[in-house]
Protein backbone atom coordinates (compact mmCIF):
# COMPACT_ATOMS: atom_id res chain seq x y z
CA MET A 1 -8.64 -16.41 -22.44
CA LEU A 2 -5.88 -16.07 -20.71
CA ALA A 3 -3.83 -12.01 -21.05
CA GLU A 4 -0.62 -12.06 -23.20
CA LYS A 5 2.12 -11.97 -21.31
CA ARG A 6 4.12 -7.92 -20.79
CA ARG A 7 8.00 -8.62 -22.54
CA VAL A 8 10.73 -7.39 -21.06
CA HIS A 9 14.20 -7.49 -22.20
CA ILE A 10 17.22 -7.13 -19.89
CA ASP A 11 20.17 -5.57 -20.86
CA THR A 12 23.58 -6.61 -18.68
CA LEU A 13 26.82 -4.42 -18.70
CA GLY A 14 29.78 -5.01 -16.72
CA CYS A 15 30.63 -7.94 -14.27
CA ARG A 16 29.30 -10.65 -12.85
CA VAL A 17 27.27 -10.01 -10.06
CA ASN A 18 25.47 -8.11 -12.84
CA GLN A 19 24.88 -10.89 -14.67
CA TYR A 20 23.80 -12.99 -11.34
CA GLU A 21 21.12 -10.26 -10.33
CA SER A 22 19.86 -9.45 -13.58
CA ALA A 23 19.12 -13.29 -13.48
CA ALA A 24 17.08 -13.09 -10.27
CA VAL A 25 15.78 -9.57 -12.07
CA ALA A 26 13.86 -11.73 -14.71
CA ALA A 27 12.25 -14.94 -12.36
CA GLU A 28 11.17 -12.07 -9.60
CA LEU A 29 9.53 -10.35 -13.62
CA GLU A 30 8.52 -14.12 -14.36
CA LYS A 31 7.31 -14.68 -11.88
CA ALA A 32 5.22 -11.02 -11.36
CA GLY A 33 3.32 -12.68 -15.24
CA PHE A 34 6.49 -11.02 -17.79
CA SER A 35 7.72 -12.81 -20.52
CA VAL A 36 11.81 -12.20 -20.85
CA VAL A 37 13.16 -11.54 -23.79
CA ASP A 38 15.53 -12.21 -25.87
CA ASP A 39 17.45 -8.48 -27.20
CA GLY A 40 15.45 -7.03 -30.67
CA ALA A 41 12.24 -8.53 -29.94
CA PRO A 42 9.37 -5.42 -29.47
CA CYS A 43 8.60 -5.59 -26.13
CA ASP A 44 6.68 -3.14 -23.61
CA LEU A 45 9.27 -2.77 -20.55
CA TYR A 46 13.58 -2.59 -20.53
CA VAL A 47 15.40 -3.04 -17.94
CA VAL A 48 19.45 -2.51 -17.90
CA ASN A 49 21.66 -3.06 -15.46
CA THR A 50 24.47 -0.44 -15.53
CA CYS A 51 28.06 -0.58 -14.95
CA ALA A 52 29.68 1.91 -14.46
CA VAL A 53 34.05 1.10 -13.62
CA THR A 54 34.72 3.42 -16.06
CA ALA A 55 34.16 6.40 -18.62
CA GLU A 56 33.57 3.84 -20.82
CA SER A 57 31.29 1.53 -19.49
CA GLU A 58 29.23 4.56 -18.35
CA ARG A 59 28.71 5.94 -21.69
CA LYS A 60 28.05 2.03 -22.98
CA SER A 61 25.46 2.34 -20.44
CA ARG A 62 23.67 5.91 -21.24
CA GLN A 63 23.51 4.21 -24.72
CA SER A 64 21.83 1.05 -23.95
CA ILE A 65 18.92 2.95 -22.54
CA ARG A 66 18.98 5.51 -25.50
CA ARG A 67 18.68 2.57 -27.80
CA ALA A 68 15.85 0.81 -25.23
CA THR A 69 14.15 4.25 -26.49
CA SER A 70 15.21 4.36 -29.94
CA GLU A 71 13.79 0.99 -30.47
CA ASN A 72 10.93 1.25 -28.82
CA PRO A 73 9.63 4.75 -27.87
CA ARG A 74 6.37 3.37 -25.97
CA ALA A 75 8.13 1.27 -23.93
CA GLY A 76 9.30 2.02 -20.11
CA VAL A 77 13.48 1.85 -19.06
CA ILE A 78 14.11 0.32 -15.54
CA VAL A 79 17.88 2.01 -14.94
CA MET A 80 20.07 -0.24 -12.08
CA GLY A 81 23.04 -1.27 -10.72
CA CYS A 82 26.53 1.28 -11.30
CA TYR A 83 25.10 4.33 -12.99
CA SER A 84 22.87 4.30 -11.86
CA GLN A 85 23.72 4.62 -8.05
CA LEU A 86 25.92 6.67 -8.77
CA LYS A 87 24.58 9.53 -11.13
CA ALA A 88 20.76 8.98 -10.85
CA GLU A 89 19.76 12.30 -11.42
CA GLU A 90 21.66 12.06 -15.03
CA ALA A 91 20.29 8.53 -15.69
CA ALA A 92 16.25 9.53 -14.83
CA SER A 93 17.35 12.88 -17.39
CA LEU A 94 16.97 9.62 -20.11
CA PRO A 95 14.88 9.72 -22.32
CA GLY A 96 12.06 7.13 -21.15
CA VAL A 97 13.62 6.08 -17.34
CA ILE A 98 11.24 5.47 -15.54
CA GLY A 99 12.63 3.99 -12.93
CA VAL A 100 16.51 4.41 -11.12
CA LEU A 101 17.39 2.13 -8.84
CA GLY A 102 20.41 2.16 -6.55
CA ASN A 103 21.78 -1.33 -6.21
CA ARG A 104 20.25 -2.59 -2.80
CA ASN A 105 17.15 -1.92 -4.36
CA LYS A 106 17.56 -3.68 -7.57
CA MET A 107 15.30 -6.64 -7.22
CA ARG A 108 12.52 -4.08 -7.02
CA ALA A 109 11.97 -3.65 -10.84
CA ALA A 110 9.06 -6.29 -11.09
CA GLU A 111 6.84 -3.66 -8.30
CA ILE A 112 8.14 -0.51 -10.89
CA ALA A 113 7.47 -2.56 -14.08
CA ALA A 114 4.14 -3.50 -12.89
CA ALA A 115 3.04 -0.31 -11.78
CA PHE A 116 4.14 1.28 -14.96
CA LEU A 117 2.32 -1.08 -17.14
CA ALA A 118 -0.91 -0.78 -14.53
CA GLY A 119 -0.78 3.19 -16.06
CA LYS A 120 1.17 3.98 -13.18
CA THR A 121 4.25 6.88 -15.18
CA ALA A 122 6.10 8.72 -12.46
CA PRO A 123 9.15 8.18 -12.36
CA VAL A 124 11.31 6.44 -9.37
CA ARG A 125 13.91 8.01 -8.49
CA GLU A 126 15.63 6.65 -5.32
CA THR A 127 18.76 8.06 -3.16
CA PRO A 128 21.62 6.30 -4.00
CA ASP A 129 22.52 4.00 -1.04
CA VAL A 130 26.28 5.45 -1.30
CA GLU A 131 27.11 9.60 -2.07
CA SER A 132 29.09 9.99 -5.76
CA ALA A 133 32.53 11.12 -5.79
């Protein structure tokens, strides 16, 4: 009997680069045995690919992270992208966040997702790739 695939939803904010990178992360998650689901579907994990080009985009990034945990309090949230790059500690302090990835390390999302679902719940807080202004 095959085990049920773990479900993950990827929420992408911002630019075309984020869209492309979210697709690449989705492919890696699928290779790792996850099923990528649409918004609103029950899931075990959320990946939020954030933006920080304006104060409004940062607000929307935080809102997306909070919405994920309010929809499914047991799910973990991996935050990646520009917001997490520039404000890693702030992102890590949000409820439900299990991993914060800078732009260079977005492809580690599948690794962190697998560790979380295996019961390793200590949050990953990477040092940002560049210093915040």
